[in-house]
């Protein structure tokens, strides 16, 4: 079972070093396994302890370090976003370390399909995405240190400044977790496309009645592979990564709302271009989440092509017709392929849900701000 480094191997290795999960490739036995190393668990528990400590300090200094440029509403919401980022990361890390066994099954199946059906295909997306994630993390950290540490928190206690660094840490861990999901879904889409090419080849040979028997076996194998891939997406991947995707979407709505609100409230001398670049860097986690949803949507589109291909198969009057009709009827009742742990389907429609949540939060923030201003006006008299 040969494995070519430089594709998903880099994600597995880095996630293990970050204490996210303990999956490793054993070159001697030539298979993936759970490498329950002490180092991985030490890093995991150290990270969790740091995040819990950060939340404790945030609550302790909750009413301190407020900026005069913001209203009290803006300060409270900004602090809430930071605490939510830390809390979500704690839950996310615990979820992944708990579900290592099903995660290992996903990795083994993904790598099996990749080696068997995509051995001659050079996967460029995982490597490019890997370096893109590293670059965005460096930009995000630099922007956070410049804006928050050297501008906003210059007069804050050191404990509070140190704990605030847990906020960009969330993007570091989540970006590589979602990057792994992104690449896995990309491989599934490519395997689906390969499988559909096989189905097309079978259909072209159906005109030869002498090959009906062998073609029936080939078509059955292709349909079974399609079902296995759908089962992998519906059960395994939606279980492990769906909950993380739901957490990411929930936090993205808060994060985007905070960025928009701060941009509206804080008046600076920065140029519009510089403000735009800064906001794009701040919204890097949201862009990553949206990209993962778009890739999930492409898998759904690719999977639906199988049914469209089978509807064009000519009738042969054999058991082949019954097999195709059974497959088509089953796919009519199929649930969404990739979901956020069953809460909603991961496709383009999630963007509408995100915009709805952002609009709702903005309305609430504006109402609180107006109430705050009204209270201040009354207190003056």
Tab-separated table of C-alpha atoms in Angstrom:
chain	number	residue	atom	x	y	z
A	1	UNK	CA	0.000	0.000	0.000
A	2	UNK	CA	2.263	2.756	-1.260
A	3	UNK	CA	1.592	6.283	-0.173
A	4	UNK	CA	2.829	9.384	-1.950
A	5	UNK	CA	3.701	12.194	0.451
A	6	UNK	CA	2.856	15.766	-0.432
A	7	UNK	CA	-0.900	15.344	-0.829
A	8	UNK	CA	-3.056	14.604	2.194
A	9	UNK	CA	-0.089	13.292	4.164
A	10	UNK	CA	0.962	16.836	5.055
A	11	UNK	CA	-2.496	17.538	6.529
A	12	UNK	CA	-2.512	14.346	8.622
A	13	UNK	CA	0.969	15.011	9.945
A	14	UNK	CA	0.361	18.652	10.839
A	15	UNK	CA	-2.987	17.883	12.469
A	16	UNK	CA	-1.210	15.261	14.598
A	17	UNK	CA	1.409	17.804	15.660
A	18	UNK	CA	-1.374	20.242	16.588
A	19	UNK	CA	-2.954	17.583	18.802
A	20	UNK	CA	-6.115	17.378	16.684
A	21	UNK	CA	-6.005	13.615	16.041
A	22	UNK	CA	-3.451	10.793	16.215
A	23	UNK	CA	-3.730	9.311	12.712
A	24	UNK	CA	-0.402	8.366	11.120
A	25	UNK	CA	0.859	6.270	8.199
A	26	UNK	CA	2.854	3.161	9.117
A	27	UNK	CA	5.371	2.614	6.311
A	28	UNK	CA	6.288	-0.849	7.640
A	29	UNK	CA	2.751	-2.241	7.649
A	30	UNK	CA	1.791	0.067	4.758
A	31	UNK	CA	-1.457	1.267	6.278
A	32	UNK	CA	-2.892	4.094	8.320
A	33	UNK	CA	-3.276	3.572	12.039
A	34	UNK	CA	-4.010	5.395	15.257
A	35	UNK	CA	-0.665	6.455	16.627
A	36	UNK	CA	-1.606	7.175	20.212
A	37	UNK	CA	1.586	9.012	21.047
A	38	UNK	CA	2.094	10.769	24.361
A	39	UNK	CA	3.237	13.898	22.512
A	40	UNK	CA	-0.041	14.238	20.618
A	41	UNK	CA	-2.134	13.954	23.779
A	42	UNK	CA	0.171	16.307	25.705
A	43	UNK	CA	-0.195	18.932	22.963
A	44	UNK	CA	-3.955	18.367	22.908
A	45	UNK	CA	-4.453	18.764	26.638
A	46	UNK	CA	-2.012	21.700	26.797
A	47	UNK	CA	-4.003	23.434	24.057
A	48	UNK	CA	-7.294	22.721	25.795
A	49	UNK	CA	-5.950	23.970	29.122
A	50	UNK	CA	-4.678	27.154	27.481
A	51	UNK	CA	-8.046	27.809	25.832
A	52	UNK	CA	-9.990	27.211	29.051
A	53	UNK	CA	-7.553	29.494	30.876
A	54	UNK	CA	-8.045	32.149	28.197
A	55	UNK	CA	-11.808	32.039	28.682
A	56	UNK	CA	-11.367	32.365	32.453
A	57	UNK	CA	-9.179	35.457	32.027
A	58	UNK	CA	-11.621	36.898	29.490
A	59	UNK	CA	-14.463	36.596	31.990
A	60	UNK	CA	-12.275	37.995	34.788
A	61	UNK	CA	-11.346	41.090	32.769
A	62	UNK	CA	-14.702	41.302	30.993
A	63	UNK	CA	-15.485	44.908	31.912
A	64	UNK	CA	-11.916	46.107	31.560
A	65	UNK	CA	-9.941	46.941	28.406
A	66	UNK	CA	-13.021	48.444	26.730
A	67	UNK	CA	-12.282	50.886	23.930
A	68	UNK	CA	-13.816	54.331	23.996
A	69	UNK	CA	-14.233	54.274	20.206
A	70	UNK	CA	-16.812	51.521	20.585
A	71	UNK	CA	-20.122	51.705	22.351
A	72	UNK	CA	-20.698	49.432	25.331
A	73	UNK	CA	-22.709	47.201	23.005
A	74	UNK	CA	-19.792	46.928	20.580
A	75	UNK	CA	-17.334	46.128	23.377
A	76	UNK	CA	-19.547	43.417	24.809
A	77	UNK	CA	-20.178	41.873	21.386
A	78	UNK	CA	-16.471	41.959	20.496
A	79	UNK	CA	-15.627	40.223	23.771
A	80	UNK	CA	-18.404	37.681	23.165
A	81	UNK	CA	-16.961	36.809	19.742
A	82	UNK	CA	-13.534	36.183	21.282
A	83	UNK	CA	-14.933	33.958	24.035
A	84	UNK	CA	-17.081	32.049	21.528
A	85	UNK	CA	-14.008	31.455	19.357
A	86	UNK	CA	-12.161	29.911	22.299
A	87	UNK	CA	-15.131	27.842	23.449
A	88	UNK	CA	-15.878	26.514	19.969
A	89	UNK	CA	-12.248	25.467	19.539
A	90	UNK	CA	-12.348	23.555	22.843
A	91	UNK	CA	-15.464	21.659	21.726
A	92	UNK	CA	-14.046	21.079	18.240
A	93	UNK	CA	-10.757	19.634	19.526
A	94	UNK	CA	-12.563	17.362	21.989
A	95	UNK	CA	-14.891	16.183	19.205
A	96	UNK	CA	-12.034	15.198	16.883
A	97	UNK	CA	-9.975	13.457	19.549
A	98	UNK	CA	-13.077	11.519	20.639
A	99	UNK	CA	-14.020	10.392	17.106
A	100	UNK	CA	-10.584	9.172	16.037
A	101	UNK	CA	-11.801	5.659	15.177
A	102	UNK	CA	-14.431	6.741	12.593
A	103	UNK	CA	-11.974	9.376	11.376
A	104	UNK	CA	-9.425	6.638	10.738
A	105	UNK	CA	-12.002	4.691	8.704
A	106	UNK	CA	-12.620	7.781	6.567
A	107	UNK	CA	-8.889	8.265	5.946
A	108	UNK	CA	-8.388	4.616	4.987
A	109	UNK	CA	-11.307	4.612	2.553
A	110	UNK	CA	-10.316	7.933	0.981
A	111	UNK	CA	-6.728	6.800	0.472
A	112	UNK	CA	-7.882	3.427	-0.867
A	113	UNK	CA	-10.049	5.041	-3.534
A	114	UNK	CA	-7.334	7.533	-4.380
A	115	UNK	CA	-4.669	4.867	-4.945
A	116	UNK	CA	-6.972	2.495	-6.777
A	117	UNK	CA	-8.789	4.888	-9.111
A	118	UNK	CA	-6.715	8.081	-9.161
A	119	UNK	CA	-3.214	6.631	-9.195
A	120	UNK	CA	-2.393	8.347	-12.491
A	121	UNK	CA	-4.038	11.648	-11.530
A	122	UNK	CA	-1.847	14.349	-10.049
A	123	UNK	CA	-3.745	16.084	-7.289
A	124	UNK	CA	-2.682	19.720	-7.315
A	125	UNK	CA	-5.401	21.152	-5.082
A	126	UNK	CA	-4.196	19.668	-1.726
A	127	UNK	CA	-0.677	21.062	-2.103
A	128	UNK	CA	-1.822	24.488	-3.293
A	129	UNK	CA	-4.445	24.691	-0.574
A	130	UNK	CA	-1.876	23.714	2.044
A	131	UNK	CA	0.405	26.626	1.192
A	132	UNK	CA	-2.573	28.964	0.863
A	133	UNK	CA	-3.671	28.043	4.398
A	134	UNK	CA	-0.164	28.693	5.723
A	135	UNK	CA	-0.009	32.081	3.971
A	136	UNK	CA	-3.442	33.189	5.224
A	137	UNK	CA	-2.593	32.104	8.763
A	138	UNK	CA	0.580	34.192	8.722
A	139	UNK	CA	-1.359	37.204	7.403
A	140	UNK	CA	-4.124	36.667	9.946
A	141	UNK	CA	-1.665	36.432	12.856
A	142	UNK	CA	0.296	39.490	11.668
A	143	UNK	CA	-2.905	41.501	11.269
A	144	UNK	CA	-4.144	40.419	14.702
A	145	UNK	CA	-0.875	41.330	16.430
A	146	UNK	CA	-0.702	44.697	14.673
A	147	UNK	CA	-4.329	45.659	15.207
A	148	UNK	CA	-5.162	44.144	18.574
A	149	UNK	CA	-1.872	43.804	20.462
A	150	UNK	CA	-0.101	46.989	19.341
A	151	UNK	CA	-3.160	49.219	18.874
A	152	UNK	CA	-6.184	48.083	20.861
A	153	UNK	CA	-4.549	46.354	23.835
A	154	UNK	CA	-1.577	48.625	24.505
A	155	UNK	CA	-2.912	49.522	27.977
A	156	UNK	CA	-4.407	46.113	28.765
A	157	UNK	CA	-2.989	43.713	31.384
A	158	UNK	CA	-0.438	41.233	30.089
A	159	UNK	CA	-2.621	38.273	31.001
A	160	UNK	CA	-5.374	39.630	28.806
A	161	UNK	CA	-2.979	40.257	25.890
A	162	UNK	CA	-1.611	36.698	26.115
A	163	UNK	CA	-5.068	35.161	26.250
A	164	UNK	CA	-6.234	37.207	23.271
A	165	UNK	CA	-3.773	35.221	21.127
A	166	UNK	CA	-6.134	32.281	21.458
A	167	UNK	CA	-8.376	34.011	18.912
A	168	UNK	CA	-6.033	33.587	15.885
A	169	UNK	CA	-5.151	30.121	17.216
A	170	UNK	CA	-8.698	29.084	16.392
A	171	UNK	CA	-8.167	29.893	12.728
A	172	UNK	CA	-4.900	27.939	12.680
A	173	UNK	CA	-6.504	24.749	13.986
A	174	UNK	CA	-9.805	25.091	12.135
A	175	UNK	CA	-8.209	25.985	8.793
A	176	UNK	CA	-6.180	22.774	8.679
A	177	UNK	CA	-9.137	20.734	9.904
A	178	UNK	CA	-11.427	22.169	7.240
A	179	UNK	CA	-8.581	21.952	4.715
A	180	UNK	CA	-8.417	18.199	5.344
A	181	UNK	CA	-12.165	17.979	4.823
A	182	UNK	CA	-11.869	20.097	1.671
A	183	UNK	CA	-9.288	17.728	0.137
A	184	UNK	CA	-11.211	14.586	1.114
A	185	UNK	CA	-14.366	15.876	-0.543
A	186	UNK	CA	-12.312	16.831	-3.609
A	187	UNK	CA	-11.032	13.246	-3.900
A	188	UNK	CA	-14.562	11.855	-3.563
A	189	UNK	CA	-15.725	14.107	-6.397
A	190	UNK	CA	-12.884	12.876	-8.621
A	191	UNK	CA	-13.676	9.234	-7.811
A	192	UNK	CA	-17.330	9.865	-8.655
A	193	UNK	CA	-16.285	11.326	-11.992
A	194	UNK	CA	-14.055	8.301	-12.691
A	195	UNK	CA	-16.938	5.988	-11.810
A	196	UNK	CA	-19.238	7.837	-14.198
A	197	UNK	CA	-16.732	7.432	-17.005
A	198	UNK	CA	-16.856	3.689	-16.353
A	199	UNK	CA	-20.654	3.753	-16.527
A	200	UNK	CA	-20.493	5.604	-19.844
A	201	UNK	CA	-18.104	2.955	-21.178
A	202	UNK	CA	-20.571	0.234	-20.162
A	203	UNK	CA	-23.447	2.037	-21.860
A	204	UNK	CA	-21.498	2.283	-25.119
A	205	UNK	CA	-21.011	-1.488	-25.141
A	206	UNK	CA	-24.649	-2.350	-24.413
A	207	UNK	CA	-25.385	-2.465	-28.135
A	208	UNK	CA	-23.433	-5.727	-28.291
A	209	UNK	CA	-25.812	-8.358	-26.874
A	210	UNK	CA	-22.950	-10.825	-26.439
A	211	UNK	CA	-21.418	-8.562	-23.793
A	212	UNK	CA	-24.616	-8.031	-21.800
A	213	UNK	CA	-23.531	-10.417	-19.015
A	214	UNK	CA	-20.077	-8.905	-18.377
A	215	UNK	CA	-21.456	-5.367	-18.723
A	216	UNK	CA	-24.135	-6.127	-16.165
A	217	UNK	CA	-21.449	-7.101	-13.651
A	218	UNK	CA	-19.415	-3.997	-14.441
A	219	UNK	CA	-22.431	-1.748	-14.063
A	220	UNK	CA	-23.377	-3.370	-10.771
A	221	UNK	CA	-19.855	-2.771	-9.479
A	222	UNK	CA	-20.068	0.898	-10.508
A	223	UNK	CA	-23.443	1.384	-8.823
A	224	UNK	CA	-22.208	-0.310	-5.662
A	225	UNK	CA	-19.194	1.998	-5.621
A	226	UNK	CA	-21.508	4.986	-5.975
A	227	UNK	CA	-23.558	3.760	-3.010
A	228	UNK	CA	-20.432	3.224	-0.911
A	229	UNK	CA	-19.231	6.740	-1.640
A	230	UNK	CA	-22.622	8.187	-0.723
A	231	UNK	CA	-22.648	6.138	2.483
A	232	UNK	CA	-19.175	7.436	3.308
A	233	UNK	CA	-20.387	11.017	2.870
A	234	UNK	CA	-23.745	10.620	4.621
A	235	UNK	CA	-22.597	8.636	7.634
A	236	UNK	CA	-18.869	8.909	8.296
A	237	UNK	CA	-17.844	12.344	6.958
A	238	UNK	CA	-21.044	14.087	8.063
A	239	UNK	CA	-20.520	12.606	11.540
A	240	UNK	CA	-16.895	13.681	12.001
A	241	UNK	CA	-16.721	16.894	9.990
A	242	UNK	CA	-20.394	17.885	9.865
A	243	UNK	CA	-20.470	19.018	13.489
A	244	UNK	CA	-17.279	21.044	12.943
A	245	UNK	CA	-18.812	22.598	9.830
A	246	UNK	CA	-21.880	23.575	11.870
A	247	UNK	CA	-19.670	25.192	14.521
A	248	UNK	CA	-17.721	27.019	11.799
A	249	UNK	CA	-20.884	28.394	10.200
A	250	UNK	CA	-22.262	29.461	13.572
A	251	UNK	CA	-19.058	31.313	14.434
A	252	UNK	CA	-18.755	32.777	10.920
A	253	UNK	CA	-22.070	34.593	11.376
A	254	UNK	CA	-20.794	36.167	14.611
A	255	UNK	CA	-17.367	36.958	13.190
A	256	UNK	CA	-18.659	38.639	10.032
A	257	UNK	CA	-21.185	40.629	12.045
A	258	UNK	CA	-18.426	41.827	14.367
A	259	UNK	CA	-16.191	42.899	11.480
A	260	UNK	CA	-19.014	44.819	9.795
A	261	UNK	CA	-20.093	46.466	13.047
A	262	UNK	CA	-16.563	47.552	13.996
A	263	UNK	CA	-16.001	48.948	10.507
A	264	UNK	CA	-19.186	51.011	10.819
A	265	UNK	CA	-18.484	52.299	14.318
A	266	UNK	CA	-14.744	52.962	14.350
A	267	UNK	CA	-13.633	55.973	12.342
A	268	UNK	CA	-9.978	55.902	11.250
A	269	UNK	CA	-7.744	57.773	8.833
A	270	UNK	CA	-6.949	54.633	6.875
A	271	UNK	CA	-7.650	54.592	3.154
A	272	UNK	CA	-10.549	52.614	1.766
A	273	UNK	CA	-8.160	50.167	0.075
A	274	UNK	CA	-6.322	49.476	3.337
A	275	UNK	CA	-9.610	49.000	5.174
A	276	UNK	CA	-10.772	46.578	2.503
A	277	UNK	CA	-7.560	44.542	2.688
A	278	UNK	CA	-7.747	44.441	6.491
A	279	UNK	CA	-11.352	43.253	6.434
A	280	UNK	CA	-10.545	40.576	3.853
A	281	UNK	CA	-7.819	39.246	6.163
A	282	UNK	CA	-10.221	39.320	9.130
A	283	UNK	CA	-12.769	37.348	7.102
A	284	UNK	CA	-10.303	34.615	6.057
A	285	UNK	CA	-11.998	32.006	8.321
A	286	UNK	CA	-15.369	32.760	6.739
A	287	UNK	CA	-13.952	32.444	3.224
A	288	UNK	CA	-12.490	29.059	4.185
A	289	UNK	CA	-15.862	27.881	5.475
A	290	UNK	CA	-17.644	29.099	2.339
A	291	UNK	CA	-15.076	27.371	0.110
A	292	UNK	CA	-15.672	24.067	1.896
A	293	UNK	CA	-19.413	24.423	1.335
A	294	UNK	CA	-18.905	25.161	-2.366
A	295	UNK	CA	-16.783	22.021	-2.686
A	296	UNK	CA	-19.501	20.014	-0.920
A	297	UNK	CA	-22.004	21.424	-3.395
A	298	UNK	CA	-19.801	20.263	-6.288
A	299	UNK	CA	-19.860	16.729	-4.856
A	300	UNK	CA	-23.649	16.816	-4.794
A	301	UNK	CA	-23.771	18.009	-8.404
A	302	UNK	CA	-21.283	15.323	-9.445
A	303	UNK	CA	-23.236	12.592	-7.653
A	304	UNK	CA	-26.504	13.608	-9.326
A	305	UNK	CA	-24.892	13.128	-12.735
A	306	UNK	CA	-24.893	9.360	-12.181
A	307	UNK	CA	-28.694	9.247	-12.217
A	308	UNK	CA	-28.789	11.473	-15.308
A	309	UNK	CA	-26.448	9.102	-17.132
A	310	UNK	CA	-28.514	6.039	-16.225
A	311	UNK	CA	-31.751	7.594	-17.498
A	312	UNK	CA	-30.233	7.532	-20.990
A	313	UNK	CA	-29.469	3.792	-20.919
A	314	UNK	CA	-31.468	1.948	-23.627
A	315	UNK	CA	-33.795	-0.833	-22.497
A	316	UNK	CA	-32.419	-4.323	-23.057
A	317	UNK	CA	-35.278	-6.403	-21.655
A	318	UNK	CA	-32.917	-8.074	-19.200
A	319	UNK	CA	-32.138	-7.827	-15.484
A	320	UNK	CA	-30.072	-4.772	-16.323
A	321	UNK	CA	-33.262	-2.705	-16.611
A	322	UNK	CA	-34.463	-3.733	-13.150
A	323	UNK	CA	-31.093	-2.902	-11.622
A	324	UNK	CA	-31.099	0.595	-13.130
A	325	UNK	CA	-34.733	1.262	-12.144
A	326	UNK	CA	-34.010	0.166	-8.579
A	327	UNK	CA	-31.036	2.528	-8.395
A	328	UNK	CA	-33.018	5.457	-9.813
A	329	UNK	CA	-35.930	4.912	-7.414
A	330	UNK	CA	-33.543	4.771	-4.478
A	331	UNK	CA	-31.892	8.042	-5.508
A	332	UNK	CA	-35.248	9.810	-5.764
A	333	UNK	CA	-35.566	9.540	-1.967
A	334	UNK	CA	-31.917	10.285	-1.198
A	335	UNK	CA	-31.173	12.766	1.564
A	336	UNK	CA	-28.555	15.550	1.216
A	337	UNK	CA	-25.127	14.024	0.635
A	338	UNK	CA	-23.013	16.212	2.923
A	339	UNK	CA	-24.636	17.896	5.902
A	340	UNK	CA	-23.596	19.947	8.917
A	341	UNK	CA	-24.340	17.078	11.317
A	342	UNK	CA	-27.895	16.943	9.989
A	343	UNK	CA	-28.702	20.575	10.810
A	344	UNK	CA	-28.583	21.681	7.181
A	345	UNK	CA	-27.127	20.621	3.840
A	346	UNK	CA	-23.649	21.865	2.986
A	347	UNK	CA	-24.286	23.527	-0.354
A	348	UNK	CA	-24.763	26.986	-1.813
A	349	UNK	CA	-27.996	27.469	0.112
A	350	UNK	CA	-25.954	27.782	3.323
A	351	UNK	CA	-24.761	31.188	2.114
A	352	UNK	CA	-28.347	32.446	2.310
A	353	UNK	CA	-28.568	31.130	5.877
A	354	UNK	CA	-25.309	32.926	6.707
A	355	UNK	CA	-26.552	36.252	5.299
A	356	UNK	CA	-29.825	35.836	7.200
A	357	UNK	CA	-27.984	35.260	10.484
A	358	UNK	CA	-25.679	38.257	9.871
A	359	UNK	CA	-28.641	40.516	9.099
A	360	UNK	CA	-30.404	39.338	12.273
A	361	UNK	CA	-27.356	39.993	14.459
A	362	UNK	CA	-26.835	43.422	12.900
A	363	UNK	CA	-30.441	44.401	13.616
A	364	UNK	CA	-30.046	43.303	17.243
A	365	UNK	CA	-26.763	45.204	17.634
A	366	UNK	CA	-28.224	48.384	16.143
A	367	UNK	CA	-31.229	48.156	18.459
A	368	UNK	CA	-28.999	47.732	21.518
A	369	UNK	CA	-26.853	50.643	20.381
A	370	UNK	CA	-29.918	52.882	20.005
A	371	UNK	CA	-31.149	51.847	23.451
A	372	UNK	CA	-27.719	52.650	24.877
A	373	UNK	CA	-27.684	56.084	23.249
A	374	UNK	CA	-31.196	56.791	24.500
A	375	UNK	CA	-30.190	55.816	28.038
A	376	UNK	CA	-27.169	58.132	27.917
A	377	UNK	CA	-29.347	61.024	26.693
A	378	UNK	CA	-31.845	60.501	29.512
A	379	UNK	CA	-29.088	60.334	32.151
A	380	UNK	CA	-27.759	63.730	31.073
A	381	UNK	CA	-30.978	65.461	32.147
